[in-house]
Amino acid sequence: MRFLILADIHANLEALEAVLERARGQFDQVICCGDLVGYGPDPNQVTEAVRQLGPAVMVRGNHDKAAVGLTDLSLFNPLARSAALWTQTQLSEENRRYLLAMPRGPAEGSGFTVAHGSLLDEDQYLLNLEDALQSLSLAAHGLTFFGHTHVQGGFAWFKEQRAGPLNPGLRKAADESRLVLDWENRYLINPGAVGQPRDDDPRAAFAVFDQKKALLSYFRVEYPVGRVQQKMRNVGLPSYLADRLARGW
Ligand code: ZN
């Protein structure tokens, strides 16, 4: 089985379309680490596209919760809050119900685990090795997919009893990086954000996992950022949120 791993799409339809085009023919099923909506201008179209993909395993993200009133928005920063409130007014009833029914992570797949934040807390940011080690020690499988930080890569605990970050090294124009998995190691894999990267690379990020070959491939793909920014400005979303897409931060 080959899986397309998506995380943090954030209502960015152009980025999702570019990812699906690039990944075409390379996967059998989809895994989604959450945050379909929030920040971007196309919450309905993106939710519908994900519904059509019918992910084999998916978990909700903090912005999915916020869009359907499951979060205390006073905990969000003002820009995220304003985008969440706008998203609430846009969602169709059908899409709202779909987001409301998204399961809380972590969720188990066959041979892997899927989380939005971490294995301890669906809203925890795994940004450093210390926090990652806590989750790695709890993992039921040697392989966990997560999102939330919008940083492509992740962490590993190696059989030589040391841990380290995984850096796909795609920040200098390369668009594919492969990692052969060794099942004596343990992995926390972040495919990167489809719709709002925060790792200094504005290109949409995703990953493909080939279970039979034990091969994880990280990808980056260009998409029309300017078109998304224009849509965001047209609907009155905060301009900072549009600007950051071009910086990838
Ligand atoms: Zn997110």
mmCIF file with all atom_site columns, C-alpha atoms in Angstrom, residues 41 86 226-239 242:
data_model
loop_
_atom_site.group_PDB
_atom_site.id
_atom_site.type_symbol
_atom_site.label_atom_id
_atom_site.label_alt_id
_atom_site.label_comp_id
_atom_site.label_asym_id
_atom_site.label_entity_id
_atom_site.label_seq_id
_atom_site.pdbx_PDB_ins_code
_atom_site.Cartn_x
_atom_site.Cartn_y
_atom_site.Cartn_z
_atom_site.occupancy
_atom_site.B_iso_or_equiv
_atom_site.pdbx_formal_charge
_atom_site.auth_seq_id
_atom_site.auth_comp_id
_atom_site.auth_asym_id
_atom_site.auth_atom_id
_atom_site.pdbx_PDB_model_num
ATOM 1  C CA . PRO A 1 41  ? -9.925  31.437 1.469  1.00 0.00 ? 41  PRO A CA 1
ATOM 2  C CA . TRP A 1 86  ? -14.652 34.128 9.023  1.00 0.00 ? 86  TRP A CA 1
ATOM 3  C CA . GLY A 1 226 ? -0.375  35.087 -5.783 1.00 0.00 ? 226 GLY A CA 1
ATOM 4  C CA . ARG A 1 227 ? -3.801  33.810 -6.762 1.00 0.00 ? 227 ARG A CA 1
ATOM 5  C CA . VAL A 1 228 ? -4.471  32.579 -3.204 1.00 0.00 ? 228 VAL A CA 1
ATOM 6  C CA . GLN A 1 229 ? -3.244  35.870 -1.720 1.00 0.00 ? 229 GLN A CA 1
ATOM 7  C CA . GLN A 1 230 ? -5.588  37.811 -4.006 1.00 0.00 ? 230 GLN A CA 1
ATOM 8  C CA . LYS A 1 231 ? -8.555  35.646 -2.960 1.00 0.00 ? 231 LYS A CA 1
ATOM 9  C CA . MET A 1 232 ? -7.666  36.228 0.701  1.00 0.00 ? 232 MET A CA 1
ATOM 10 C CA . ARG A 1 233 ? -7.543  39.985 0.210  1.00 0.00 ? 233 ARG A CA 1
ATOM 11 C CA . ASN A 1 234 ? -10.822 39.927 -1.715 1.00 0.00 ? 234 ASN A CA 1
ATOM 12 C CA . VAL A 1 235 ? -12.666 38.264 1.169  1.00 0.00 ? 235 VAL A CA 1
ATOM 13 C CA . GLY A 1 236 ? -11.011 40.460 3.800  1.00 0.00 ? 236 GLY A CA 1
ATOM 14 C CA . LEU A 1 237 ? -8.792  37.899 5.555  1.00 0.00 ? 237 LEU A CA 1
ATOM 15 C CA . PRO A 1 238 ? -5.882  39.539 7.465  1.00 0.00 ? 238 PRO A CA 1
ATOM 16 C CA . SER A 1 239 ? -3.163  40.659 5.039  1.00 0.00 ? 239 SER A CA 1
ATOM 17 C CA . ALA A 1 242 ? -1.706  36.386 2.843  1.00 0.00 ? 242 ALA A CA 1
#
